[in-house]
Tab-separated table of C-alpha atoms and ligand atoms in Angstrom:
chain	number	residue	atom	x	y	z
A	147	MET	CA	-3.852	-10.529	22.370
A	148	PHE	CA	-4.808	-13.597	19.545
A	149	ASN	CA	-1.828	-15.905	18.847
A	150	PHE	CA	0.577	-15.583	15.675
A	151	SER	CA	3.015	-16.542	14.174
A	152	TYR	CA	5.638	-13.468	12.485
A	153	GLN	CA	8.451	-14.071	9.814
A	154	ASN	CA	9.790	-11.226	7.867
A	155	PRO	CA	12.297	-12.235	5.570
A	156	THR	CA	12.712	-9.404	3.808
A	157	ARG	CA	17.117	-7.818	4.507
A	158	ILE	CA	16.429	-4.263	4.208
A	159	VAL	CA	19.143	-2.380	2.836
A	160	PHE	CA	18.630	1.331	3.845
A	161	GLY	CA	20.886	4.843	3.449
A	162	ASP	CA	22.502	7.060	0.520
A	163	GLY	CA	24.074	4.940	-1.896
A	164	GLN	CA	23.138	1.488	-1.131
A	165	ILE	CA	22.021	0.898	-4.283
A	166	SER	CA	25.632	-0.517	-5.110
A	167	GLN	CA	24.785	-3.005	-2.377
A	168	LEU	CA	22.645	-5.172	-5.375
A	169	GLY	CA	25.816	-7.057	-7.266
A	170	LYS	CA	26.189	-8.616	-3.669
A	171	LEU	CA	22.457	-8.640	-2.575
A	172	ILE	CA	21.746	-10.623	-5.733
A	173	PRO	CA	22.380	-14.421	-6.198
A	174	ALA	CA	25.692	-15.359	-8.155
A	175	GLY	CA	24.853	-16.847	-11.845
A	176	SER	CA	21.234	-15.704	-11.942
A	177	LYS	CA	19.773	-14.789	-14.985
A	178	VAL	CA	17.411	-11.410	-13.923
A	179	LEU	CA	14.853	-9.584	-15.110
A	180	LEU	CA	14.808	-5.988	-14.723
A	181	THR	CA	11.583	-4.823	-14.589
A	182	TYR	CA	9.911	-0.820	-14.546
A	183	GLY	CA	7.635	0.969	-15.372
A	184	GLY	CA	7.666	4.348	-16.866
A	185	GLY	CA	10.612	5.681	-16.927
A	186	SER	CA	11.118	7.994	-13.932
A	187	ILE	CA	14.300	5.860	-13.391
A	188	LYS	CA	15.598	7.210	-16.335
A	189	GLN	CA	15.502	10.964	-15.579
A	190	ASN	CA	16.836	10.256	-11.838
A	191	GLY	CA	19.761	9.188	-12.683
A	192	VAL	CA	18.467	5.424	-10.612
A	193	TYR	CA	19.041	3.392	-13.873
A	194	GLN	CA	22.178	4.464	-13.946
A	195	GLN	CA	23.153	3.537	-10.016
A	196	VAL	CA	21.559	-0.122	-10.843
A	197	ILE	CA	23.033	-0.946	-14.155
A	198	ASP	CA	26.684	-0.075	-12.772
A	199	ALA	CA	25.839	-2.433	-9.963
A	200	LEU	CA	24.365	-4.820	-12.376
A	201	LYS	CA	28.169	-5.226	-13.829
A	202	GLY	CA	28.611	-8.784	-13.005
A	203	HIS	CA	24.763	-10.162	-13.831
A	204	SER	CA	23.291	-10.974	-16.801
A	205	TYR	CA	19.961	-9.208	-17.296
A	206	VAL	CA	16.473	-8.561	-20.085
A	207	GLU	CA	14.890	-5.551	-19.251
A	208	PHE	CA	10.963	-5.532	-19.103
A	209	SER	CA	9.829	-1.876	-19.071
A	210	GLY	CA	6.558	-0.155	-18.713
A	211	ILE	CA	4.684	-1.500	-15.571
A	212	GLU	CA	2.419	1.177	-15.139
A	213	PRO	CA	0.398	2.759	-12.608
A	214	ASN	CA	-2.237	0.292	-11.048
A	215	PRO	CA	-0.191	-2.607	-12.943
A	216	SER	CA	-2.197	-3.774	-15.406
A	217	TYR	CA	-2.368	-8.316	-16.241
A	218	GLU	CA	-2.501	-6.887	-20.095
A	219	THR	CA	0.822	-5.589	-19.052
A	220	LEU	CA	2.515	-8.089	-17.133
A	221	SER	CA	1.221	-11.621	-19.264
A	222	LYS	CA	3.608	-10.008	-21.263
A	223	ALA	CA	6.316	-10.028	-18.692
A	224	VAL	CA	5.541	-13.673	-17.904
A	225	ALA	CA	5.817	-15.025	-21.073
A	226	LEU	CA	9.711	-13.347	-21.622
A	227	VAL	CA	9.980	-14.337	-18.056
A	228	LYS	CA	9.965	-18.476	-19.335
A	229	ALA	CA	11.421	-17.477	-23.055
A	230	GLU	CA	14.587	-16.488	-21.971
A	231	LYS	CA	14.164	-18.827	-18.882
A	232	ILE	CA	14.764	-15.668	-16.176
A	233	ASP	CA	15.699	-17.273	-12.519
A	234	PHE	CA	15.653	-13.650	-10.262
A	235	ILE	CA	13.398	-10.552	-10.682
A	236	LEU	CA	14.227	-7.225	-9.477
A	237	ALA	CA	11.853	-4.663	-9.662
A	238	VAL	CA	12.965	-1.181	-9.518
A	239	GLY	CA	10.092	1.543	-9.001
A	240	GLY	CA	6.944	1.926	-6.755
A	241	GLY	CA	4.401	0.155	-5.499
A	242	SER	CA	2.862	-0.931	-8.665
A	243	VAL	CA	6.560	-2.134	-10.838
A	244	VAL	CA	7.497	-4.685	-6.950
A	245	ASP	CA	3.227	-5.647	-7.053
A	246	GLY	CA	3.644	-6.314	-10.384
A	247	SER	CA	6.892	-8.152	-9.485
A	248	LYS	CA	5.612	-9.875	-7.625
A	249	TYR	CA	2.167	-11.718	-9.369
A	250	ILE	CA	5.600	-12.010	-12.637
A	251	ALA	CA	7.293	-14.314	-10.298
A	252	ALA	CA	4.411	-16.648	-8.984
A	253	ALA	CA	2.759	-16.453	-12.753
A	254	ALA	CA	5.748	-17.276	-14.593
A	255	LEU	CA	6.059	-20.979	-12.664
A	256	LEU	CA	2.286	-22.099	-13.326
A	257	GLU	CA	1.288	-24.108	-16.406
A	258	GLN	CA	-1.646	-21.804	-16.868
A	259	ASP	CA	-2.700	-18.552	-16.865
A	260	GLY	CA	-1.919	-16.333	-14.130
A	261	TRP	CA	-4.964	-14.577	-13.622
A	262	ALA	CA	-6.023	-17.555	-11.289
A	263	ILE	CA	-4.225	-16.542	-8.696
A	264	LEU	CA	-6.092	-13.303	-8.458
A	265	GLU	CA	-9.214	-15.292	-8.565
A	266	ASN	CA	-8.092	-18.170	-5.583
A	267	LYS	CA	-8.732	-20.634	-8.756
A	268	VAL	CA	-5.165	-22.154	-8.159
A	269	ARG	CA	-2.331	-22.145	-4.535
A	270	ILE	CA	0.361	-20.829	-5.360
A	271	LYS	CA	3.389	-22.964	-4.561
A	272	ALA	CA	6.250	-21.396	-5.503
A	273	ALA	CA	7.400	-17.972	-6.802
A	274	LEU	CA	10.577	-17.085	-8.540
A	275	PRO	CA	13.263	-15.059	-6.060
A	276	LEU	CA	12.937	-11.348	-6.422
A	277	GLY	CA	14.213	-8.348	-4.929
A	278	CYS	CA	13.765	-4.314	-5.250
A	279	VAL	CA	14.778	-0.875	-5.214
A	280	LEU	CA	11.880	0.737	-3.766
A	281	THR	CA	11.382	4.729	-5.403
A	282	LEU	CA	8.216	5.760	-3.609
A	283	PRO	CA	7.182	5.352	0.110
A	284	ALA	CA	3.868	3.894	0.386
A	285	THR	CA	2.655	0.627	-0.317
A	286	GLY	CA	4.952	-1.227	1.902
A	287	THR	CA	5.138	-3.739	-0.626
A	288	GLU	CA	8.709	-3.855	-0.478
A	289	SER	CA	9.260	-6.323	2.240
A	290	ASN	CA	5.201	-7.680	2.133
A	291	ALA	CA	3.344	-10.896	0.808
A	292	ASN	CA	1.105	-8.183	-1.012
A	293	ALA	CA	-0.062	-7.537	-4.456
A	294	VAL	CA	-3.075	-5.576	-6.343
A	295	ILE	CA	-3.559	-6.478	-10.100
A	296	THR	CA	-5.743	-4.593	-12.399
A	297	ARG	CA	-7.782	-6.103	-14.946
A	298	GLN	CA	-8.094	-3.635	-17.511
A	299	SER	CA	-10.549	-5.559	-19.807
A	300	THR	CA	-12.635	-6.390	-16.356
A	301	GLN	CA	-11.759	-3.419	-14.282
A	302	GLN	CA	-11.379	-5.395	-11.670
A	303	LYS	CA	-8.694	-4.993	-8.974
A	304	LEU	CA	-7.823	-7.670	-6.932
A	305	ALA	CA	-5.017	-8.514	-4.462
A	306	PHE	CA	-3.324	-11.951	-3.929
A	307	SER	CA	-1.043	-12.667	-0.754
A	308	HIS	CA	2.050	-15.926	-0.828
A	309	PRO	CA	4.563	-15.694	1.450
A	310	SER	CA	6.741	-17.130	-1.694
A	311	VAL	CA	6.243	-13.219	-2.877
A	312	TYR	CA	8.300	-11.654	0.131
A	313	PRO	CA	10.827	-9.950	-1.824
A	314	LEU	CA	14.628	-11.604	-0.906
A	315	PHE	CA	15.973	-7.669	-0.081
A	316	ALA	CA	14.879	-4.362	-0.508
A	317	VAL	CA	16.981	-1.191	-1.131
A	318	LEU	CA	15.144	1.789	0.575
A	319	ASP	CA	18.051	5.112	-0.260
A	320	PRO	CA	15.751	8.430	0.705
A	321	LYS	CA	17.529	10.005	-1.964
A	322	VAL	CA	16.413	8.580	-4.967
A	323	THR	CA	12.457	9.707	-3.229
A	324	TYR	CA	14.104	13.705	-3.615
A	325	SER	CA	12.596	12.625	-7.441
A	326	LEU	CA	8.838	12.465	-6.735
A	327	PRO	CA	5.830	14.957	-7.998
A	328	ALA	CA	4.619	16.213	-4.400
A	329	LYS	CA	1.871	14.641	-5.194
A	330	GLN	CA	3.372	11.445	-5.151
A	331	ILE	CA	4.737	11.849	-1.733
A	332	SER	CA	0.936	13.250	-0.525
A	333	ASN	CA	-0.726	9.396	-1.489
A	334	GLY	CA	2.454	7.604	-0.384
A	335	VAL	CA	1.722	9.751	3.035
A	336	VAL	CA	-1.865	8.985	3.319
A	337	ASP	CA	-1.475	5.130	2.233
A	338	ALA	CA	1.101	4.562	5.281
A	339	PHE	CA	-1.301	6.567	7.218
A	340	VAL	CA	-4.532	4.484	6.173
A	341	HIS	CA	-1.778	1.453	6.413
A	342	VAL	CA	-1.702	1.617	10.238
A	343	MET	CA	-5.323	2.558	10.995
A	344	GLU	CA	-6.444	-0.949	9.009
A	345	GLN	CA	-4.524	-2.340	11.659
A	346	TYR	CA	-5.060	-0.145	14.938
A	347	LEU	CA	-8.889	1.271	14.377
A	348	THR	CA	-11.040	-1.550	15.373
A	349	TYR	CA	-10.995	-2.215	18.439
A	350	PRO	CA	-8.702	-2.973	22.255
A	351	VAL	CA	-7.247	-6.972	22.537
A	352	ASN	CA	-4.963	-5.676	25.463
A	353	ALA	CA	-1.926	-5.345	22.098
A	354	ALA	CA	0.177	-3.121	23.970
A	355	VAL	CA	2.914	-2.832	21.573
A	356	GLN	CA	0.934	-3.094	18.947
A	357	ASP	CA	-0.527	0.284	19.507
A	358	ARG	CA	2.233	2.396	20.736
A	359	PHE	CA	4.042	1.068	17.378
A	360	ALA	CA	0.983	2.023	15.300
A	361	GLU	CA	0.335	5.581	17.472
A	362	SER	CA	4.087	6.282	17.301
A	363	LEU	CA	3.830	5.373	13.146
A	364	LEU	CA	1.031	7.492	12.804
A	365	GLN	CA	2.365	10.556	14.795
A	366	VAL	CA	5.930	10.356	12.055
A	367	LEU	CA	3.686	10.368	9.757
A	368	ILE	CA	1.497	13.702	10.954
A	369	GLU	CA	4.668	15.341	11.828
A	370	GLU	CA	6.758	14.660	8.654
A	371	GLY	CA	4.341	14.669	5.926
A	372	PRO	CA	4.299	18.123	5.696
A	373	LYS	CA	7.322	18.641	6.097
A	374	ALA	CA	8.560	16.435	3.212
A	375	LEU	CA	6.080	18.638	0.723
A	376	ASN	CA	7.692	21.526	2.227
A	377	GLU	CA	11.525	20.446	2.402
A	378	PRO	CA	11.968	17.656	-0.766
A	379	GLU	CA	15.297	17.236	-0.414
A	380	ASN	CA	15.522	17.415	3.361
A	381	TYR	CA	18.072	13.233	3.784
A	382	ASP	CA	16.249	13.228	7.745
A	383	ILE	CA	12.065	13.729	6.131
A	384	ARG	CA	12.650	11.525	3.716
A	385	ALA	CA	14.139	8.521	5.400
A	386	ASN	CA	11.856	9.130	8.439
A	387	VAL	CA	9.193	8.793	5.803
A	388	MET	CA	10.153	6.312	4.178
A	389	TRP	CA	10.857	3.959	7.138
A	390	ALA	CA	7.527	5.028	8.435
A	391	ALA	CA	5.906	3.756	5.280
A	392	THR	CA	7.467	0.490	5.463
A	393	MET	CA	6.972	-0.434	9.115
A	394	ALA	CA	3.377	0.669	8.488
A	395	LEU	CA	2.553	-2.379	6.610
A	396	ASN	CA	5.496	-5.235	7.079
A	397	GLY	CA	3.589	-7.384	9.278
A	398	LEU	CA	4.786	-6.342	12.502
A	399	ILE	CA	1.861	-3.569	13.595
A	400	GLY	CA	-0.349	-6.108	12.266
A	401	VAL	CA	0.128	-9.259	14.520
A	402	GLY	CA	-2.094	-10.782	17.507
A	403	VAL	CA	-4.594	-8.159	16.268
A	404	PRO	CA	-7.502	-7.967	14.425
A	405	GLN	CA	-7.397	-5.830	10.820
A	406	ASP	CA	-9.961	-3.842	9.086
A	407	TRP	CA	-9.169	-3.757	5.505
A	408	ALA	CA	-13.149	-2.350	4.750
A	409	THR	CA	-11.152	1.188	3.109
A	410	HIS	CA	-8.949	-0.983	1.077
A	411	GLY	CA	-11.769	-2.728	-0.310
A	412	LEU	CA	-14.077	-0.260	-0.948
A	413	GLY	CA	-11.315	1.988	-2.412
A	414	HIS	CA	-9.751	-0.507	-4.693
A	415	GLN	CA	-13.751	0.142	-6.407
A	416	LEU	CA	-12.934	3.522	-7.077
A	417	THR	CA	-9.901	3.034	-8.169
A	418	ALA	CA	-11.248	-0.232	-10.676
A	419	LEU	CA	-14.149	2.510	-12.236
A	420	TYR	CA	-13.064	6.028	-12.408
A	421	GLY	CA	-8.576	5.084	-12.499
A	422	LEU	CA	-8.154	7.396	-9.272
A	423	ASP	CA	-4.360	7.215	-7.553
A	424	HIS	CA	-4.858	4.429	-4.653
A	425	ALA	CA	-4.083	6.934	-2.277
A	426	GLN	CA	-7.081	9.627	-3.264
A	427	THR	CA	-9.978	6.313	-2.938
A	428	LEU	CA	-8.159	5.970	1.149
A	429	ALA	CA	-8.905	9.636	1.770
A	430	ILE	CA	-12.459	9.432	0.159
A	431	VAL	CA	-13.725	6.454	1.662
A	432	LEU	CA	-11.249	6.252	5.844
A	433	PRO	CA	-13.040	9.807	6.975
A	434	ALA	CA	-16.629	9.132	5.653
A	435	LEU	CA	-16.057	4.702	7.132
A	436	MET	CA	-14.764	6.381	10.437
A	437	GLN	CA	-18.071	7.893	10.836
A	438	GLN	CA	-20.493	5.263	10.127
A	439	GLN	CA	-18.561	2.351	12.487
A	440	ARG	CA	-18.178	4.956	14.892
A	441	ALA	CA	-19.928	2.598	17.586
A	442	THR	CA	-17.989	-0.401	17.059
A	443	LYS	CA	-15.213	1.637	16.878
A	444	ARG	CA	-16.017	3.824	19.709
A	445	GLU	CA	-12.945	3.118	22.297
A	446	LYS	CA	-9.817	2.313	19.774
A	447	LEU	CA	-11.219	5.855	18.816
A	448	LEU	CA	-11.044	7.636	21.266
A	449	GLN	CA	-7.903	5.667	21.967
A	450	TYR	CA	-6.873	7.142	18.894
A	451	ALA	CA	-8.293	10.693	19.968
A	452	SER	CA	-6.128	11.327	22.870
A	453	ARG	CA	-3.098	9.994	22.176
A	454	VAL	CA	-2.111	10.549	18.283
A	455	TRP	CA	-3.928	13.873	18.738
A	456	GLY	CA	-3.513	14.694	22.136
A	457	LEU	CA	-7.474	15.913	21.983
A	458	GLN	CA	-9.203	15.251	25.750
A	459	GLN	CA	-12.564	16.589	25.479
A	460	GLN	CA	-14.806	16.333	28.138
A	461	ASP	CA	-17.907	14.466	26.269
A	462	PRO	CA	-16.436	11.775	24.093
A	463	GLU	CA	-19.039	12.141	21.426
A	464	ARG	CA	-17.195	15.180	20.358
A	465	GLN	CA	-14.285	13.835	20.717
A	466	ILE	CA	-14.798	11.035	18.086
A	467	ASP	CA	-16.565	14.363	15.481
A	468	GLU	CA	-13.069	15.655	16.366
A	469	VAL	CA	-10.773	13.455	15.297
A	470	ILE	CA	-13.174	12.131	12.384
A	471	SER	CA	-12.584	15.843	11.364
A	472	HIS	CA	-8.755	16.002	11.805
A	473	THR	CA	-8.289	13.056	9.920
A	474	ARG	CA	-9.701	14.629	7.026
A	475	ALA	CA	-7.869	18.025	7.504
A	476	PHE	CA	-3.988	15.870	7.538
A	477	PHE	CA	-5.437	14.425	4.343
A	478	GLU	CA	-6.568	17.738	2.970
A	479	GLN	CA	-3.010	19.299	4.496
A	480	MET	CA	-1.333	16.688	2.436
A	481	GLY	CA	-2.908	17.667	-0.589
A	482	VAL	CA	-5.288	15.066	-1.233
A	483	PRO	CA	-8.873	15.781	-1.167
A	484	THR	CA	-11.434	13.878	0.639
A	485	ARG	CA	-14.824	14.006	-1.110
A	486	LEU	CA	-15.964	12.449	-3.791
A	487	THR	CA	-17.055	15.279	-5.734
A	488	ALA	CA	-13.598	17.288	-5.440
A	489	TYR	CA	-12.527	14.944	-7.975
A	490	GLY	CA	-15.536	15.459	-10.308
A	491	LEU	CA	-17.210	12.131	-9.116
A	492	PRO	CA	-21.937	13.188	-9.055
A	493	ALA	CA	-23.545	11.557	-6.659
A	494	SER	CA	-24.805	8.871	-9.861
A	495	SER	CA	-21.418	7.488	-8.835
A	496	VAL	CA	-22.694	5.714	-5.827
A	497	ASP	CA	-24.836	2.848	-7.324
A	498	GLU	CA	-22.131	2.493	-9.649
A	499	LEU	CA	-19.550	1.800	-6.893
A	500	MET	CA	-22.548	-0.470	-5.499
A	501	THR	CA	-22.855	-2.529	-8.144
A	502	LYS	CA	-18.766	-3.250	-8.676
A	503	VAL	CA	-18.868	-3.940	-4.394
A	504	MET	CA	-22.201	-6.918	-4.882
A	505	ASP	CA	-20.569	-8.437	-8.039
A	506	GLN	CA	-17.752	-9.233	-5.784
A	507	GLY	CA	-20.164	-9.879	-2.884
A	508	MET	CA	-18.423	-7.670	-0.442
A	509	ASP	CA	-20.929	-7.638	2.275
A	510	LYS	CA	-18.718	-9.310	5.213
A	511	LEU	CA	-16.306	-6.675	5.358
A	512	GLY	CA	-14.302	-4.388	8.213
A	513	GLU	CA	-13.312	-6.771	11.291
A	514	HIS	CA	-16.712	-7.781	13.116
A	515	GLY	CA	-17.551	-8.291	9.040
A	516	ASP	CA	-19.989	-5.733	9.356
A	517	ILE	CA	-20.083	-3.736	6.880
A	518	ASP	CA	-22.244	-5.282	4.356
A	519	TYR	CA	-24.158	-3.136	1.300
A	520	SER	CA	-26.476	-0.730	3.364
A	521	ALA	CA	-22.864	0.131	5.330
A	522	SER	CA	-20.868	0.277	2.776
A	523	ARG	CA	-23.735	2.628	0.423
A	524	ALA	CA	-24.066	4.419	3.646
A	525	ILE	CA	-20.228	5.362	3.556
A	526	PHE	CA	-20.110	5.826	-0.338
A	527	THR	CA	-22.700	8.088	0.096
A	528	ALA	CA	-21.371	9.964	3.234
A	529	ALA	CA	-18.749	10.241	1.228
A	530	VAL	CA	-20.116	12.068	-2.194
B	767	NZQ	O1	6.189	4.645	-13.430
B	767	NZQ	P1	7.446	5.329	-12.953
B	767	NZQ	O2	7.676	6.069	-14.636
B	767	NZQ	O3	8.386	5.014	-12.638
B	767	NZQ	O4	6.196	6.866	-12.811
B	767	NZQ	C1	6.103	6.153	-11.290
B	767	NZQ	C2	4.450	5.908	-11.834
B	767	NZQ	O5	4.600	6.989	-12.599
B	767	NZQ	C3	5.929	7.309	-10.039
B	767	NZQ	N1	7.924	7.251	-9.533
B	767	NZQ	C4	7.912	6.405	-8.598
B	767	NZQ	N2	8.799	6.833	-8.103
B	767	NZQ	C5	9.425	7.965	-8.626
B	767	NZQ	C6	9.374	8.444	-9.255
B	767	NZQ	N3	8.570	9.445	-10.258
B	767	NZQ	C7	9.406	10.443	-9.561
B	767	NZQ	N4	10.485	9.348	-8.691
B	767	NZQ	C8	10.230	8.710	-7.648
B	767	NZQ	N5	11.317	7.948	-7.362
B	767	NZQ	O6	4.688	7.312	-9.392
B	767	NZQ	C9	4.125	6.521	-9.590
B	767	NZQ	C10	3.204	5.872	-9.288
B	767	NZQ	O7	3.848	4.981	-8.702
B	767	NZQ	P2	2.812	3.415	-8.598
B	767	NZQ	O8	4.604	2.900	-8.345
B	767	NZQ	O9	1.887	3.528	-8.810
B	767	NZQ	O10	3.165	4.147	-6.963
B	767	NZQ	P3	2.566	3.856	-5.190
B	767	NZQ	O11	3.935	2.962	-5.122
B	767	NZQ	O12	1.589	4.517	-4.371
B	767	NZQ	O13	1.578	2.025	-5.266
B	767	NZQ	C11	0.156	1.834	-5.769
B	767	NZQ	C12	-0.032	0.408	-6.189
B	767	NZQ	O14	0.321	-0.137	-4.887
B	767	NZQ	C13	-1.024	-0.461	-4.824
B	767	NZQ	C14	-2.111	-0.237	-5.064
B	767	NZQ	O15	-3.427	-0.321	-4.994
B	767	NZQ	C15	-1.134	0.831	-6.642
B	767	NZQ	O16	-1.445	-0.677	-7.529
B	767	NZQ	N6	-0.690	-0.732	-3.196
B	767	NZQ	C16	-0.208	-2.661	-3.181
B	767	NZQ	C17	-0.028	-2.196	-1.405
B	767	NZQ	C18	0.758	-4.231	-0.779
B	767	NZQ	N7	1.271	-4.951	-1.702
B	767	NZQ	O17	1.603	-4.271	-0.186
B	767	NZQ	C19	-1.118	-2.105	-0.824
B	767	NZQ	C20	-1.384	-1.084	-0.876
B	767	NZQ	O18	-2.436	-0.556	0.015
B	767	NZQ	C21	-1.598	-1.507	-2.388
B	767	NZQ	O19	-2.872	-1.178	-2.390
B	768	ZN	ZN1	-2.605	0.868	0.247
C-alpha cells in the first residue's frame, strides 16, 4: 500500500426528513446564496422543505444551473455573490448544482476571472463555505473536493480539485430521489460504479481494506441498481444506492492505491463535443478500455472477475473476456447503451474526439501513464 494522508471534513446528515436540520447546519448570521438547477426541486417538494428550514436565515436565490454546469451561467452567480456580499452557499440539486456551487465558492474570492482555476493558471487559496442538499446519488461531489465545469463557447469540460471546496455538510434524504426520472437513476448507478472501478481496477498493491471495500460497493450497485429502477419508492433500496454513491468517491477507497481516471478523461470529451450525459460516456469508454488495457490490468481483472462476479474459469483469458461482457451487460441492463453508434455517433467521430484529446495534451492517461494517443484512438474505435 502507498503512504497516504486522509481527511474528509464533510458532515453527512443522512435520512428521511433531514432537510429540516439545515437551519442548524448553516452557521448563524450567514448571508446565504441558495443555488439550484432547472426547477425539479420545485416540483418534488424539496424547495419548500429547504425554504421552511431556512427561516431565520437571510438568503438570495440563484437558479438555472444546468446539467454539465457552464462557466457562462456560473459567472453570473459569481457576480451576484460579490454584489450581495454572500458568505455561505447552499447547493440544492445533483452533481451539476453542487459542482457549479463549488466553482462559485472558489471564483468569488478571486480578483481575476474564475476560468483560470480550470486552466491551472491560479492557485486557489480559499473558498466561501458551502453545504449541500443532494437530490441525485451519482457523483460523490457531496463529500469530495472536486468539480467539473464546462465552457460552452470553447466546448471544454475541465475539472479542478481543492480542499477548500469540500462541502461543510451534505444532507442526504433518500426520499428526495423518488422523483428522479429512471434515466437519472441509471446514470447515477453507472457513474458510481465507474468511480469505484477507476480506483480499483489498476494493479495490486496489497491494499486489502480498499479492495474489499471497493468490491462490496460494486456488489451493492450490481444488486441494488436494477431494483432501484423497478421499485422507485422503496426507501431501503434508494438509501443503499445513495450511500454507495457517496462512499464510491469520498476518497476512502482511493487512499494508498493507484488510480486510473482515463475513462473519465476520455468520457469528458464525449460530453464536451456531443453533449452526452456523463454516465453515458463512461458506459461507452470503460468496456473498451478494459479490453485495451487487459494486459496491464490483468491481475485486478481476474480478482474483479472472481470476487465481484463469481466467475471461476480455468482459462484466465476467457475469464477476462467474460468479465468485460458482464460489465457491459450490467450497464445495458441499467438502460445505458455502451456503443457510440447507439447514440447516433458514427465511426468518423473518433477523429473528432482524438483532435480534442490531442488539443488537451492527454497523452499519458491511466495508472501507468501508458494510455497514449494511439491507445486512446484504439479505445474509441473499439467503442464504435
Ligand atoms: O436541474 P434540475 O431541474 O434540478 O434537474 C436535474 C437535471 O436535469 C435532474 N434532477 C436532479 N435531482 C432530481 C432531478 N430530477 C428529479 N428529481 C430529483 N430528485 O437530473 C438532471 C441531471 O442532474 P445533474 O446534476 O447534471 O446530474 P449528476 O448528479 O449526474 O451530475 C453530473 C455532473 O457531475 C459531474 C459530471 O461531469 C456532470 O457535469 N461529475 C462530478 C464529479 C465530482 N464533482 O466529483 C465526479 C463525476 O465523475 C462527474 O464528472
Ligand atoms: Zn463520474
